[in-house]
Amino acid sequence: MSAPSDPAVATHPQAGAAAAAAAASSSSGLTFKLHPLVIVNVSDHHTRVKAQAACSGDGASSAAAGQPPRVFGCVIGVQRGRTVEIFNSFELVLDPVSGTLDRAFLEKKQELYKKVFPDFYVLGWYSTGSDVQDTDMQIHKALMDINESPVYLLLNPAINLSQKDLPVTIYESELHVIDGSPQLIFVRANYTIETVEAERISVDHVAHLKPSDGGSAATQLAAHLTGIHSAIKMLNSRVRVIHQYLVSMQKGDMPLDNSLLRQVSSLVRRLPAMESEKFQDDFLMEYNDTLLMTYLAMFTNCSSTMNELVEKFNATYERSTARRGGRGAFM
């Protein structure tokens, strides 16, 4: 957001890969604050478009290329001095053939959001993908008539279990001289997550949201059992590696290492003896207790059902005998 629109940029409408590539970091000195609602909106937008493309078959080419369909939208918020705070976002319509934005749709959405949030302004736009594309600069320049220095928020939908940070990157546009000509390029900007009390409550509620179909207990049990299975599988693989190493050492394929043998011996003594008599007694006791609790639960359910049946029969019998003046309840 540090470089205003410049007429010299118009002479280079097709920015190459070098111009579109993101530089190391921004030098504007702006402070960016991102609210969780924006991340939730972008993620929801991507999930809906991906599911619709999979059902309709429109995303066949993207799926064949191994890339999910990209989504586009605007981010809105406020700028106070050198602090830019992104509060919300809304979707945009992009022509897949020409790659141009639907200006009528953009102006309509901007007008509607202006009525609800009069203090919010369009700060930039968002998209999904693993990295900046060459066509992103064209969309970026198209929004400069609304905001002369828009920001670009990129969400990477690919799952990376080893990544601890959020898969969200914010870019600014800066005017750099490349090969003797001025060109706009994307530069990374640092940001922090900012929340208000209502957002913290909402995010916490979503994080602990359970399915409404009554399968919450089963879901939690499945997750617990999956974690136990993964731990046992990992333990088994590591024990197998130690066993193969000891066999190789016994055959002479590996050099003898007394220090390592002592560590293996200490580790083996920590493992539970599965064939011991104490283990069999404890296992049978736990197994019998589990069966007993299952039987008690079945008996309790049968007794409750029987009581409801008797109460319904008594109510019906009392009404029929009250008209005839007969005996009382059945039980």
One Martini backbone bead per residue (centre of mass of N, CA, C, O) as a GRO file, in nm:
protein
  331
    1MET     BB    1   0.051   0.066   0.009
    2SER     BB    2   0.296   0.270  -0.091
    3ALA     BB    3   0.209   0.281  -0.400
    4PRO     BB    4   0.097   0.468  -0.626
    5SER     BB    5  -0.045   0.553  -0.898
    6ASP     BB    6   0.115   0.521  -1.226
    7PRO     BB    7   0.156   0.597  -1.556
    8ALA     BB    8   0.401   0.405  -1.613
    9VAL     BB    9   0.244   0.136  -1.564
   10ALA     BB   10   0.060   0.137  -1.825
   11THR     BB   11   0.309   0.045  -2.018
   12HIS     BB   12   0.286  -0.242  -1.827
   13PRO     BB   13   0.044  -0.469  -1.835
   14GLN     BB   14   0.260  -0.710  -1.866
   15ALA     BB   15   0.362  -0.882  -1.612
   16GLY     BB   16   0.598  -1.066  -1.523
   17ALA     BB   17   0.732  -1.293  -1.317
   18ALA     BB   18   0.927  -1.093  -1.183
   19ALA     BB   19   0.708  -0.873  -1.114
   20ALA     BB   20   0.505  -1.077  -0.959
   21ALA     BB   21   0.701  -1.136  -0.766
   22ALA     BB   22   0.785  -1.162  -0.442
   23ALA     BB   23   0.931  -1.000  -0.217
   24ALA     BB   24   1.053  -1.008   0.086
   25SER     BB   25   0.976  -0.702   0.191
   26SER     BB   26   0.839  -0.435   0.332
   27SER     BB   27   0.889  -0.049   0.336
   28SER     BB   28   0.633   0.124   0.451
   29GLY     BB   29   0.544   0.080   0.774
   30LEU     BB   30   0.298  -0.083   0.800
   31THR     BB   31   0.017  -0.193   0.998
   32PHE     BB   32  -0.127  -0.515   1.024
   33LYS     BB   33  -0.474  -0.616   1.086
   34LEU     BB   34  -0.625  -0.935   1.137
   35HIS     BB   35  -0.930  -1.089   1.115
   36PRO     BB   36  -1.091  -1.393   1.144
   37LEU     BB   37  -1.333  -1.344   0.949
   38VAL     BB   38  -1.168  -1.341   0.688
   39ILE     BB   39  -1.064  -1.633   0.697
   40VAL     BB   40  -1.343  -1.766   0.708
   41ASN     BB   41  -1.454  -1.651   0.443
   42VAL     BB   42  -1.238  -1.761   0.248
   43SER     BB   43  -1.268  -2.059   0.325
   44ASP     BB   44  -1.569  -2.081   0.256
   45HIS     BB   45  -1.547  -1.999  -0.040
   46HIS     BB   46  -1.358  -2.228  -0.129
   47THR     BB   47  -1.534  -2.470  -0.039
   48ARG     BB   48  -1.782  -2.412  -0.212
   49VAL     BB   49  -1.647  -2.405  -0.493
   50LYS     BB   50  -1.522  -2.688  -0.478
   51ALA     BB   51  -1.788  -2.846  -0.437
   52GLN     BB   52  -1.936  -2.742  -0.693
   53ALA     BB   53  -1.722  -2.839  -0.899
   54ALA     BB   54  -1.740  -3.142  -0.823
   55CYS     BB   55  -2.049  -3.176  -0.891
   56SER     BB   56  -2.048  -3.036  -1.194
   57GLY     BB   57  -1.744  -3.053  -1.340
   58ASP     BB   58  -1.588  -2.769  -1.376
   59GLY     BB   59  -1.311  -2.876  -1.215
   60ALA     BB   60  -1.157  -3.079  -1.403
   61SER     BB   61  -0.902  -2.922  -1.494
   62SER     BB   62  -0.801  -2.851  -1.209
   63ALA     BB   63  -0.789  -3.143  -1.104
   64ALA     BB   64  -0.592  -3.243  -1.320
   65ALA     BB   65  -0.369  -3.023  -1.222
   66GLY     BB   66  -0.396  -3.013  -0.893
   67GLN     BB   67  -0.597  -2.757  -0.877
   68PRO     BB   68  -0.787  -2.555  -0.724
   69PRO     BB   69  -1.016  -2.331  -0.732
   70ARG     BB   70  -1.033  -1.997  -0.754
   71VAL     BB   71  -1.080  -1.712  -0.545
   72PHE     BB   72  -1.260  -1.392  -0.508
   73GLY     BB   73  -1.210  -1.071  -0.329
   74CYS     BB   74  -1.286  -0.835  -0.077
   75VAL     BB   75  -1.134  -0.609   0.151
   76ILE     BB   76  -1.234  -0.462   0.463
   77GLY     BB   77  -1.186  -0.137   0.639
   78VAL     BB   78  -0.933   0.042   0.818
   79GLN     BB   79  -0.737   0.358   0.830
   80ARG     BB   80  -0.495   0.460   1.087
   81GLY     BB   81  -0.263   0.588   0.947
   82ARG     BB   82  -0.029   0.313   0.986
   83THR     BB   83  -0.302   0.149   1.031
   84VAL     BB   84  -0.430  -0.167   0.916
   85GLU     BB   85  -0.774  -0.288   0.931
   86ILE     BB   86  -0.915  -0.609   0.882
   87PHE     BB   87  -1.257  -0.717   0.904
   88ASN     BB   88  -1.366  -0.790   0.606
   89SER     BB   89  -1.560  -0.961   0.338
   90PHE     BB   90  -1.614  -1.013  -0.022
   91GLU     BB   91  -1.726  -1.117  -0.313
   92LEU     BB   92  -1.625  -1.195  -0.651
   93VAL     BB   93  -1.658  -1.150  -1.006
   94LEU     BB   94  -1.500  -1.359  -1.255
   95ASP     BB   95  -1.392  -1.384  -1.568
   96PRO     BB   96  -1.263  -1.677  -1.703
   97VAL     BB   97  -1.172  -1.565  -1.983
   98SER     BB   98  -1.067  -1.252  -1.935
   99GLY     BB   99  -1.013  -1.175  -1.617
  100THR     BB  100  -1.246  -0.987  -1.530
  101LEU     BB  101  -1.430  -0.774  -1.354
  102ASP     BB  102  -1.740  -0.714  -1.205
  103ARG     BB  103  -1.832  -0.395  -1.164
  104ALA     BB  104  -2.131  -0.402  -1.087
  105PHE     BB  105  -2.100  -0.600  -0.851
  106LEU     BB  106  -1.895  -0.435  -0.689
  107GLU     BB  107  -2.065  -0.176  -0.650
  108LYS     BB  108  -2.304  -0.311  -0.510
  109LYS     BB  109  -2.152  -0.431  -0.266
  110GLN     BB  110  -2.031  -0.162  -0.171
  111GLU     BB  111  -2.302  -0.024  -0.115
  112LEU     BB  112  -2.413  -0.226   0.093
  113TYR     BB  113  -2.174  -0.208   0.298
  114LYS     BB  114  -2.198   0.100   0.345
  115LYS     BB  115  -2.470   0.086   0.500
  116VAL     BB  116  -2.361  -0.101   0.737
  117PHE     BB  117  -2.042   0.009   0.692
  118PRO     BB  118  -1.946   0.334   0.685
  119ASP     BB  119  -1.625   0.296   0.786
  120PHE     BB  120  -1.574   0.115   0.547
  121TYR     BB  121  -1.316   0.009   0.321
  122VAL     BB  122  -1.149  -0.065   0.042
  123LEU     BB  123  -0.826  -0.231   0.068
  124GLY     BB  124  -0.877  -0.488  -0.130
  125TRP     BB  125  -0.780  -0.831  -0.193
  126TYR     BB  126  -0.853  -1.180  -0.262
  127SER     BB  127  -0.704  -1.515  -0.260
  128THR     BB  128  -0.610  -1.835  -0.393
  129GLY     BB  129  -0.301  -2.007  -0.321
  130SER     BB  130   0.046  -2.079  -0.321
  131ASP     BB  131   0.090  -1.831  -0.525
  132VAL     BB  132   0.175  -1.590  -0.724
  133GLN     BB  133   0.036  -1.468  -1.011
  134ASP     BB  134   0.049  -1.308  -1.314
  135THR     BB  135  -0.267  -1.210  -1.305
  136ASP     BB  136  -0.279  -1.046  -1.034
  137MET     BB  137  -0.188  -0.762  -1.131
  138GLN     BB  138  -0.441  -0.695  -1.297
  139ILE     BB  139  -0.638  -0.694  -1.061
  140HIS     BB  140  -0.487  -0.489  -0.890
  141LYS     BB  141  -0.513  -0.250  -1.099
  142ALA     BB  142  -0.831  -0.252  -1.115
  143LEU     BB  143  -0.846  -0.138  -0.795
  144MET     BB  144  -0.709   0.160  -0.808
  145ASP     BB  145  -0.983   0.333  -0.833
  146ILE     BB  146  -1.055   0.272  -0.526
  147ASN     BB  147  -0.746   0.195  -0.446
  148GLU     BB  148  -0.426   0.308  -0.490
  149SER     BB  149  -0.329   0.088  -0.239
  150PRO     BB  150  -0.365  -0.220  -0.244
  151VAL     BB  151  -0.426  -0.525  -0.103
  152TYR     BB  152  -0.298  -0.872  -0.075
  153LEU     BB  153  -0.473  -1.173  -0.003
  154LEU     BB  154  -0.328  -1.498   0.064
  155LEU     BB  155  -0.465  -1.829   0.046
  156ASN     BB  156  -0.358  -2.151   0.144
  157PRO     BB  157  -0.532  -2.462   0.097
  158ALA     BB  158  -0.304  -2.628   0.161
  159ILE     BB  159  -0.194  -2.901   0.341
  160ASN     BB  160   0.036  -2.841   0.628
  161LEU     BB  161   0.146  -3.009   0.904
  162SER     BB  162   0.432  -2.850   0.952
  163GLN     BB  163   0.270  -2.593   0.975
  164LYS     BB  164   0.215  -2.325   1.216
  165ASP     BB  165   0.126  -2.114   1.045
  166LEU     BB  166  -0.062  -1.925   0.870
  167PRO     BB  167  -0.194  -1.949   0.526
  168VAL     BB  168  -0.121  -1.624   0.527
  169THR     BB  169  -0.075  -1.351   0.288
  170ILE     BB  170   0.053  -1.017   0.268
  171TYR     BB  171   0.037  -0.771   0.011
  172GLU     BB  172   0.219  -0.528  -0.154
  173SER     BB  173   0.269  -0.243  -0.364
  174GLU     BB  174   0.562  -0.171  -0.562
  175LEU     BB  175   0.790   0.052  -0.715
  176HIS     BB  176   1.010  -0.086  -0.954
  177VAL     BB  177   1.323  -0.122  -1.110
  178ILE     BB  178   1.316  -0.321  -1.414
  179ASP     BB  179   1.517  -0.313  -1.668
  180GLY     BB  180   1.467   0.016  -1.673
  181SER     BB  181   1.165  -0.030  -1.562
  182PRO     BB  182   0.869   0.044  -1.425
  183GLN     BB  183   0.730  -0.177  -1.166
  184LEU     BB  184   0.496  -0.376  -1.025
  185ILE     BB  185   0.519  -0.537  -0.704
  186PHE     BB  186   0.519  -0.787  -0.470
  187VAL     BB  187   0.514  -0.750  -0.111
  188ARG     BB  188   0.571  -0.840   0.194
  189ALA     BB  189   0.362  -0.839   0.494
  190ASN     BB  190   0.315  -0.783   0.810
  191TYR     BB  191   0.109  -0.948   1.067
  192THR     BB  192  -0.179  -0.943   1.286
  193ILE     BB  193  -0.400  -1.075   1.517
  194GLU     BB  194  -0.729  -0.941   1.555
  195THR     BB  195  -0.958  -0.916   1.837
  196VAL     BB  196  -1.271  -0.943   1.963
  197GLU     BB  197  -1.500  -1.059   2.174
  198ALA     BB  198  -1.697  -1.174   1.961
  199GLU     BB  199  -1.480  -1.336   1.802
  200ARG     BB  200  -1.380  -1.517   2.030
  201ILE     BB  201  -1.650  -1.657   2.077
  202SER     BB  202  -1.696  -1.764   1.789
  203VAL     BB  203  -1.434  -1.926   1.754
  204ASP     BB  204  -1.480  -2.108   2.001
  205HIS     BB  205  -1.748  -2.225   1.901
  206VAL     BB  206  -1.639  -2.350   1.637
  207ALA     BB  207  -1.417  -2.530   1.769
  208HIS     BB  208  -1.665  -2.674   1.962
  209LEU     BB  209  -1.827  -2.786   1.746
  210LYS     BB  210  -2.099  -3.006   1.714
  211PRO     BB  211  -2.282  -3.236   1.598
  212SER     BB  212  -2.648  -3.256   1.535
  213ASP     BB  213  -2.679  -3.594   1.491
  214GLY     BB  214  -2.551  -3.740   1.761
  215GLY     BB  215  -2.219  -3.794   1.680
  216SER     BB  216  -2.014  -3.680   1.894
  217ALA     BB  217  -1.918  -3.926   2.052
  218ALA     BB  218  -1.820  -4.089   1.809
  219THR     BB  219  -1.618  -3.878   1.710
  220GLN     BB  220  -1.440  -3.872   1.963
  221LEU     BB  221  -1.376  -4.175   1.967
  222ALA     BB  222  -1.244  -4.189   1.688
  223ALA     BB  223  -1.018  -3.987   1.750
  224HIS     BB  224  -0.898  -4.144   1.988
  225LEU     BB  225  -0.841  -4.412   1.836
  226THR     BB  226  -0.661  -4.287   1.620
  227GLY     BB  227  -0.440  -4.191   1.812
  228ILE     BB  228  -0.371  -4.471   1.928
  229HIS     BB  229  -0.303  -4.607   1.658
  230SER     BB  230  -0.068  -4.417   1.583
  231ALA     BB  231   0.107  -4.476   1.832
  232ILE     BB  232   0.134  -4.783   1.790
  233LYS     BB  233   0.254  -4.771   1.506
  234MET     BB  234   0.507  -4.612   1.585
  235LEU     BB  235   0.614  -4.811   1.794
  236ASN     BB  236   0.639  -5.052   1.603
  237SER     BB  237   0.842  -4.926   1.403
  238ARG     BB  238   1.070  -4.872   1.613
  239VAL     BB  239   1.103  -5.160   1.714
  240ARG     BB  240   1.180  -5.277   1.435
  241VAL     BB  241   1.439  -5.115   1.399
  242ILE     BB  242   1.583  -5.231   1.647
  243HIS     BB  243   1.566  -5.526   1.563
  244GLN     BB  244   1.725  -5.499   1.297
  245TYR     BB  245   1.983  -5.396   1.429
  246LEU     BB  246   2.037  -5.643   1.614
  247VAL     BB  247   2.053  -5.853   1.389
  248SER     BB  248   2.288  -5.719   1.236
  249MET     BB  249   2.482  -5.732   1.479
  250GLN     BB  250   2.473  -6.045   1.512
  251LYS     BB  251   2.577  -6.100   1.207
  252GLY     BB  252   2.799  -5.851   1.148
  253ASP     BB  253   2.695  -5.595   0.978
  254MET     BB  254   2.736  -5.451   1.251
  255PRO     BB  255   2.877  -5.278   1.481
  256LEU     BB  256   2.969  -5.290   1.803
  257ASP     BB  257   2.756  -5.122   2.062
  258ASN     BB  258   2.743  -5.093   2.396
  259SER     BB  259   2.590  -4.830   2.447
  260LEU     BB  260   2.344  -4.898   2.269
  261LEU     BB  261   2.270  -5.165   2.417
  262ARG     BB  262   2.202  -5.034   2.688
  263GLN     BB  263   1.968  -4.861   2.581
  264VAL     BB  264   1.797  -5.096   2.477
  265SER     BB  265   1.771  -5.243   2.745
  266SER     BB  266   1.630  -5.010   2.895
  267LEU     BB  267   1.387  -4.994   2.698
  268VAL     BB  268   1.279  -5.286   2.728
  269ARG     BB  269   1.219  -5.267   3.040
  270ARG     BB  270   0.980  -5.054   2.992
  271LEU     BB  271   0.824  -5.253   2.861
  272PRO     BB  272   0.558  -5.437   2.858
  273ALA     BB  273   0.462  -5.756   2.965
  274MET     BB  274   0.234  -5.935   2.775
  275GLU     BB  275   0.288  -6.249   2.908
  276SER     BB  276   0.202  -6.197   3.180
  277GLU     BB  277   0.003  -6.266   3.449
  278LYS     BB  278  -0.076  -5.977   3.528
  279PHE     BB  279  -0.183  -5.891   3.254
  280GLN     BB  280  -0.407  -6.102   3.228
  281ASP     BB  281  -0.564  -6.014   3.479
  282ASP     BB  282  -0.609  -5.716   3.401
  283PHE     BB  283  -0.746  -5.767   3.129
  284LEU     BB  284  -0.987  -5.940   3.232
  285MET     BB  285  -1.096  -5.727   3.424
  286GLU     BB  286  -1.151  -5.506   3.216
  287TYR     BB  287  -1.329  -5.679   3.029
  288ASN     BB  288  -1.548  -5.752   3.239
  289ASP     BB  289  -1.628  -5.464   3.313
  290THR     BB  290  -1.721  -5.382   3.029
  291LEU     BB  291  -1.941  -5.601   3.001
  292LEU     BB  292  -2.103  -5.521   3.253
  293MET     BB  293  -2.174  -5.233   3.160
  294THR     BB  294  -2.324  -5.323   2.906
  295TYR     BB  295  -2.541  -5.495   3.045
  296LEU     BB  296  -2.652  -5.271   3.228
  297ALA     BB  297  -2.743  -5.087   2.999
  298MET     BB  298  -2.941  -5.286   2.873
  299PHE     BB  299  -3.121  -5.328   3.125
  300THR     BB  300  -3.199  -5.031   3.158
  301ASN     BB  301  -3.340  -4.998   2.884
  302CYS     BB  302  -3.548  -5.227   2.924
  303SER     BB  303  -3.676  -5.113   3.181
  304SER     BB  304  -3.767  -4.842   3.063
  305THR     BB  305  -3.946  -4.960   2.840
  306MET     BB  306  -4.131  -5.123   3.028
  307ASN     BB  307  -4.239  -4.886   3.196
  308GLU     BB  308  -4.369  -4.735   2.961
  309LEU     BB  309  -4.565  -4.964   2.883
  310VAL     BB  310  -4.714  -4.986   3.155
  311GLU     BB  311  -4.814  -4.694   3.170
  312LYS     BB  312  -4.982  -4.706   2.908
  313PHE     BB  313  -5.162  -4.944   2.994
  314ASN     BB  314  -5.281  -4.817   3.250
  315ALA     BB  315  -5.408  -4.570   3.116
  316THR     BB  316  -5.595  -4.736   2.931
  317TYR     BB  317  -5.733  -4.917   3.151
  318GLU     BB  318  -5.855  -4.689   3.328
  319ARG     BB  319  -6.043  -4.566   3.107
  320SER     BB  320  -6.207  -4.829   3.050
  321THR     BB  321  -6.298  -4.890   3.359
  322ALA     BB  322  -6.441  -4.619   3.428
  323ARG     BB  323  -6.692  -4.672   3.242
  324ARG     BB  324  -6.756  -4.973   3.387
  325GLY     BB  325  -6.656  -5.008   3.692
  326GLY     BB  326  -6.400  -5.151   3.743
  327ARG     BB  327  -6.101  -5.210   3.790
  328GLY     BB  328  -5.798  -5.125   3.813
  329ALA     BB  329  -5.496  -5.149   3.757
  330PHE     BB  330  -5.271  -5.375   3.637
  331MET     BB  331  -5.009  -5.259   3.843
   0.00000   0.00000   0.00000
